[in-house]
Tab-separated table of C-alpha atoms in Angstrom:
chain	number	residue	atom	x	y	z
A	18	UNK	CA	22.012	2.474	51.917
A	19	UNK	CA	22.220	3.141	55.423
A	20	UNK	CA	21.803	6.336	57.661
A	21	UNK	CA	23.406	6.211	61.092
A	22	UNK	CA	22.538	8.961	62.923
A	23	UNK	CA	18.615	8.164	61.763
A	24	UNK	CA	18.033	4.602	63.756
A	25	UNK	CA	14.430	4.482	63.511
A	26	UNK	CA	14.456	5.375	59.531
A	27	UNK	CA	16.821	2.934	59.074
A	28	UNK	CA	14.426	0.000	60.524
A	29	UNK	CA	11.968	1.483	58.519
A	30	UNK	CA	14.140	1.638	55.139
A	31	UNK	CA	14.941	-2.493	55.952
A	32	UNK	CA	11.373	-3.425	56.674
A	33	UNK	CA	10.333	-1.533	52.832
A	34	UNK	CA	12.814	-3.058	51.001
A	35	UNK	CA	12.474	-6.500	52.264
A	36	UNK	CA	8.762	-5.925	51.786
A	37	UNK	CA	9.455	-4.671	47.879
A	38	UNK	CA	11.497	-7.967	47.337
A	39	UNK	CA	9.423	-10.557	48.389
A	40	UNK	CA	6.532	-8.792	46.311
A	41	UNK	CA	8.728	-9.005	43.354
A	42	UNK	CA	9.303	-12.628	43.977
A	43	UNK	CA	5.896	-13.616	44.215
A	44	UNK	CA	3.729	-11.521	41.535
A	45	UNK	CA	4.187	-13.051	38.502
A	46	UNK	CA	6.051	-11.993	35.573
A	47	UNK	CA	4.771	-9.398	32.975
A	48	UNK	CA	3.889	-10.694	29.513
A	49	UNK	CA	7.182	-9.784	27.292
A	50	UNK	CA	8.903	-12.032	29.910
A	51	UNK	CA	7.007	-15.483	30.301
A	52	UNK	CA	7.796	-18.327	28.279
A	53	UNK	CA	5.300	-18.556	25.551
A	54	UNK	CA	3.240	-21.957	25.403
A	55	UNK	CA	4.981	-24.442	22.227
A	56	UNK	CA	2.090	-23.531	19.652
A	57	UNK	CA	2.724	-19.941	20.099
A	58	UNK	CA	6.360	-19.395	19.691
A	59	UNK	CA	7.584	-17.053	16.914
A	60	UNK	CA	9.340	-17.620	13.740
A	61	UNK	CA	12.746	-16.775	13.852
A	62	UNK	CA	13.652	-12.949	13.272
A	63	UNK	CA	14.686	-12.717	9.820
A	64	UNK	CA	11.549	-14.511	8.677
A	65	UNK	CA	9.535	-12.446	10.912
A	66	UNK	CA	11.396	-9.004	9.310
A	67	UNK	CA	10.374	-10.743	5.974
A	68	UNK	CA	6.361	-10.894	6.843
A	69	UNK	CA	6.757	-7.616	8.620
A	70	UNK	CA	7.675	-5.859	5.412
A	71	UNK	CA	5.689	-7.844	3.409
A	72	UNK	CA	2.561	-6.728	5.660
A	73	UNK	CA	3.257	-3.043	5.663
A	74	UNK	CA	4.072	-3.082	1.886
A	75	UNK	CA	0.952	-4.332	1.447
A	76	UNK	CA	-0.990	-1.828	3.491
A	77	UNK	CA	0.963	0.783	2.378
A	78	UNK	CA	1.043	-0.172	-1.490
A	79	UNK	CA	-0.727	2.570	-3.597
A	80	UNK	CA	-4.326	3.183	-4.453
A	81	UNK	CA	-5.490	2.467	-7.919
A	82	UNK	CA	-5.320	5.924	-9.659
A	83	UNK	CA	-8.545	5.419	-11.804
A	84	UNK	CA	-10.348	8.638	-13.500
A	85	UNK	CA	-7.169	11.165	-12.031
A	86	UNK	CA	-4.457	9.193	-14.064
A	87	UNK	CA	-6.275	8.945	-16.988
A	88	UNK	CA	-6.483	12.335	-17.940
A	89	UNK	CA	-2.902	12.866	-17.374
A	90	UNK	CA	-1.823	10.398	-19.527
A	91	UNK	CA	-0.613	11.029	-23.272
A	92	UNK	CA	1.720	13.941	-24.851
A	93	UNK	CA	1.813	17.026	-23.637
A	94	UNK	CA	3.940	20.228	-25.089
A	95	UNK	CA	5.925	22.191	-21.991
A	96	UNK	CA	5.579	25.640	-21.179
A	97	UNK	CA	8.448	27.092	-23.387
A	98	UNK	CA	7.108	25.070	-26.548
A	99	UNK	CA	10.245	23.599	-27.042
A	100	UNK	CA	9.112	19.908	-25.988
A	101	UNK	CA	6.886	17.112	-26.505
A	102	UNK	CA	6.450	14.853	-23.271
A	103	UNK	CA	4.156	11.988	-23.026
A	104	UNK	CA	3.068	11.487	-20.009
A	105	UNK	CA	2.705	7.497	-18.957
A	106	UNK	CA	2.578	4.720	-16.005
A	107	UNK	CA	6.544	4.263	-14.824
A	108	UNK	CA	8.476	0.940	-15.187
A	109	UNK	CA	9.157	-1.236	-17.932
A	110	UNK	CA	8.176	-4.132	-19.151
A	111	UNK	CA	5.584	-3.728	-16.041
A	112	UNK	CA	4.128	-0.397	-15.960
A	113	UNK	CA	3.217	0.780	-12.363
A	114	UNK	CA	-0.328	1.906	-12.801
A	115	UNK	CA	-0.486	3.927	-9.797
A	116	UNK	CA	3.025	5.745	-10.529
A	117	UNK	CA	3.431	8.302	-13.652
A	118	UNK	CA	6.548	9.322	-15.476
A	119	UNK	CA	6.912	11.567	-18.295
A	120	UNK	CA	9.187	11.016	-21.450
A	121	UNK	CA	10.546	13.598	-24.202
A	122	UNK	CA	9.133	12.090	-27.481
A	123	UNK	CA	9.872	15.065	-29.525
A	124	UNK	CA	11.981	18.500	-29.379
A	125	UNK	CA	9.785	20.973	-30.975
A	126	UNK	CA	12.257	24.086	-30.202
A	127	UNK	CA	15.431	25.840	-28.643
A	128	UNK	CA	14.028	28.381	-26.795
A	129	UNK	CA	15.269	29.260	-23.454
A	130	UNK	CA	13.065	29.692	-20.395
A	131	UNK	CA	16.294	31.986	-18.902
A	132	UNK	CA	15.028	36.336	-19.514
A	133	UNK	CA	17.788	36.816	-22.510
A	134	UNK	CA	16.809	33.417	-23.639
A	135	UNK	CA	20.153	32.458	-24.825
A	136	UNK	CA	20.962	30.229	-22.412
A	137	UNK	CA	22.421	26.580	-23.628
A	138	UNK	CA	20.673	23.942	-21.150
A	139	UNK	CA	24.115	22.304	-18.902
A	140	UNK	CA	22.857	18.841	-19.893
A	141	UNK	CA	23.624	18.167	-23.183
A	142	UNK	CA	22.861	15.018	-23.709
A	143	UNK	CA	19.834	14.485	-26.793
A	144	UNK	CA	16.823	15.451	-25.243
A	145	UNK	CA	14.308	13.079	-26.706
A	146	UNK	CA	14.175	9.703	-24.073
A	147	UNK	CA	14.995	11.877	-21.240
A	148	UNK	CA	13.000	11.258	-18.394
A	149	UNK	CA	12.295	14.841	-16.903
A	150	UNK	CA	8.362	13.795	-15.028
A	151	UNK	CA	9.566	11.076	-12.408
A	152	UNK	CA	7.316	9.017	-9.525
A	153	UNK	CA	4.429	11.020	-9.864
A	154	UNK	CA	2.333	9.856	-7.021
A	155	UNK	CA	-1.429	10.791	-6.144
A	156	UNK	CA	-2.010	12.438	-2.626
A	157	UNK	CA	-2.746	10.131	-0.332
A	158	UNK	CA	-5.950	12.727	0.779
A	159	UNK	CA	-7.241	12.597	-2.752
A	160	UNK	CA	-9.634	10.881	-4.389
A	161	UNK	CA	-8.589	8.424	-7.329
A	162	UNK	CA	-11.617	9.116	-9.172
A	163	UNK	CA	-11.169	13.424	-9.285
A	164	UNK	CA	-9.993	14.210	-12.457
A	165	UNK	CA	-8.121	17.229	-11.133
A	166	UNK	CA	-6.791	16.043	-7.734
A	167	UNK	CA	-2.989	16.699	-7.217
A	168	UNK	CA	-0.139	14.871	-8.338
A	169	UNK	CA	3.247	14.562	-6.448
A	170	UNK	CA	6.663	13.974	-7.776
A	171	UNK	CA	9.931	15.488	-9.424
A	172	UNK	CA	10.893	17.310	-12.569
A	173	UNK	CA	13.998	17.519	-13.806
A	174	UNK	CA	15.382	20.772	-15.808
A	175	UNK	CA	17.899	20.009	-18.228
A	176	UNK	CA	18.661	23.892	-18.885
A	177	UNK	CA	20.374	23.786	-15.351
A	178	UNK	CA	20.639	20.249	-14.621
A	179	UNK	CA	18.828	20.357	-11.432
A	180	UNK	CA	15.536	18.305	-10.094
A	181	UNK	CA	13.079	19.676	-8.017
A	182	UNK	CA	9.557	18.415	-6.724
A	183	UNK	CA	6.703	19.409	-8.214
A	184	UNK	CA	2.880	18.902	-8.234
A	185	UNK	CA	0.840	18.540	-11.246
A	186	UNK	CA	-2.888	18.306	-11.791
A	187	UNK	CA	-5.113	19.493	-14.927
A	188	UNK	CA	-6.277	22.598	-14.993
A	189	UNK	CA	-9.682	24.310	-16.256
A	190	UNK	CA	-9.429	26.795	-19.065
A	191	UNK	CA	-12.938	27.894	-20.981
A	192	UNK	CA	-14.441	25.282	-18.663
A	193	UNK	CA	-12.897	22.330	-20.507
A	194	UNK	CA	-9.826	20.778	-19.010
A	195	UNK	CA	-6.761	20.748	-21.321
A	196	UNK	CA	-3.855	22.240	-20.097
A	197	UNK	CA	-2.012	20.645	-17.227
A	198	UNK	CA	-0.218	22.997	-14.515
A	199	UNK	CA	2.899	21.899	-13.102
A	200	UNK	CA	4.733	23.738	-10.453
A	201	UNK	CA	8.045	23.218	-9.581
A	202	UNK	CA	9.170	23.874	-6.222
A	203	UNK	CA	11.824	24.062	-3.113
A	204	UNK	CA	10.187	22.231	0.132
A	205	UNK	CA	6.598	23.237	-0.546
A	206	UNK	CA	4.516	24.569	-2.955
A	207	UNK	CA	4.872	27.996	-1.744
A	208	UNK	CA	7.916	28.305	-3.262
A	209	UNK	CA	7.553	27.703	-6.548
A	210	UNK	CA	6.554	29.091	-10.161
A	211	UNK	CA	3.840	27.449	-11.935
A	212	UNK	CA	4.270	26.434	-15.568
A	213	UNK	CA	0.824	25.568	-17.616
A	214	UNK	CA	1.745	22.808	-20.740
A	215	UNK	CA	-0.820	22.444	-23.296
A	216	UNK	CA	-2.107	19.133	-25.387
A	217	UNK	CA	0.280	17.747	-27.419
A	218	UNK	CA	-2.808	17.250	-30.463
A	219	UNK	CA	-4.146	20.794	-29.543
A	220	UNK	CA	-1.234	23.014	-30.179
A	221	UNK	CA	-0.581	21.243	-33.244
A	222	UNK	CA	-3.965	22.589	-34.098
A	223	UNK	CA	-3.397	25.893	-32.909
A	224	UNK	CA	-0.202	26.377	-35.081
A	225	UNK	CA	-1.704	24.446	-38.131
A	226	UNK	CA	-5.072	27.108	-37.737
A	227	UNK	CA	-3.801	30.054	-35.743
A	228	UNK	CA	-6.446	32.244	-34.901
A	229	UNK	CA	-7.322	35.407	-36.500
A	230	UNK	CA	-6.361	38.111	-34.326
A	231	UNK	CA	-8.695	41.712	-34.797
């Protein structure tokens, strides 16, 4: 680019550029363009996508869920009494220790969770197999060996077919921890209604011995 009614600046403009070019010429070149030396060329891409995955995989792979799974684990009756889930690692024939689902084992009632509770659920399909805890996941923030850290995954709802997310943890009644809240949700916690299931064993005790009420 030239200016001609600027003679001096011109010179000037010549005299950088030529100055810029031969500096470009001589310092060498950066890093990401040199040759590399023969014992430290790469592996061809696809193999390197293939260790690249494997190595975040790996780093990213779950923590052992220890003392918090374990008190999750086994049957559990849902908030409107009409199910029996059992709460277990996903996957078959090789459970994932570190990832919970939960399975209807047995249908204990009919009862709606809709106001009028006459509501038919939309998926009619027999209830008992049906998979309505799925991927529950520990917090990453939590620690594996809390009994009552937070669990993170989806529920399904047969009565209107939809999933949401939901967190589940145990929670404390009379100081003992039995019940396990789950809250369904839209985006985040905030919006959602919490549902507290009981012990599969201990509400069969509770309607075998009812208590006497004054």
């Amino acid at each position: 680019m030239r200016f001609p009614f600027i003679p001096s600046f011109n010179a000037d403009l010549t005299a950088l550029t030529t100055l810029i070019t031969s500096l470009m010429l001589t310092l060498p070149l950066p890093l990401s363009a040199q040759p590399l030396p023969p014992e430290l060329f790469l592996p061809p891409f696809p193999e390197l996508g293939r260790t690249t995955s494997a190595g975040v995989a790996a780093s990213a792979a779950p923590r052992p869920a220890g003392e918090a799974a374990s008190g999750l684990l086994g049957r559990w009756v849902t908030a409107s009494g009409n199910l029996e889930v059992e709460i277990a690692p996903c996957g078959q024939p090789q459970p994932q220790p570190q990832t919970l689902c939960g399975t209807v084992t047995r249908v204990l009632g009919h009862r709606s969770m809709a106001r009028d509770g006459e509501m038919q659920p939309v998926d009619a399909r027999p209830a008992v197999g049906m998979q309505i805890l799925r991927g529950l996941t520990l917090a990453a923030s939590e620690d594996p060996q809390a009994s009552g850290a937070p669990w993170f995954g989806e529920i399904y709802n047969r009565e209107n077919g939809r999933t949401y997310r939901c967190r589940v943890h145990l929670g404390t009644t009379g100081g003992a921890r039995h019940d396990l809240v789950v809250r369904p949700y839209v985006f985040t916690p905030l919006f959602g209604q919490t549902q507290h299931w009981q012990r599969a064993g201990a509400e069969l005790a509770q309607q075998a011995h009812p208590k006497e009420t004054p």
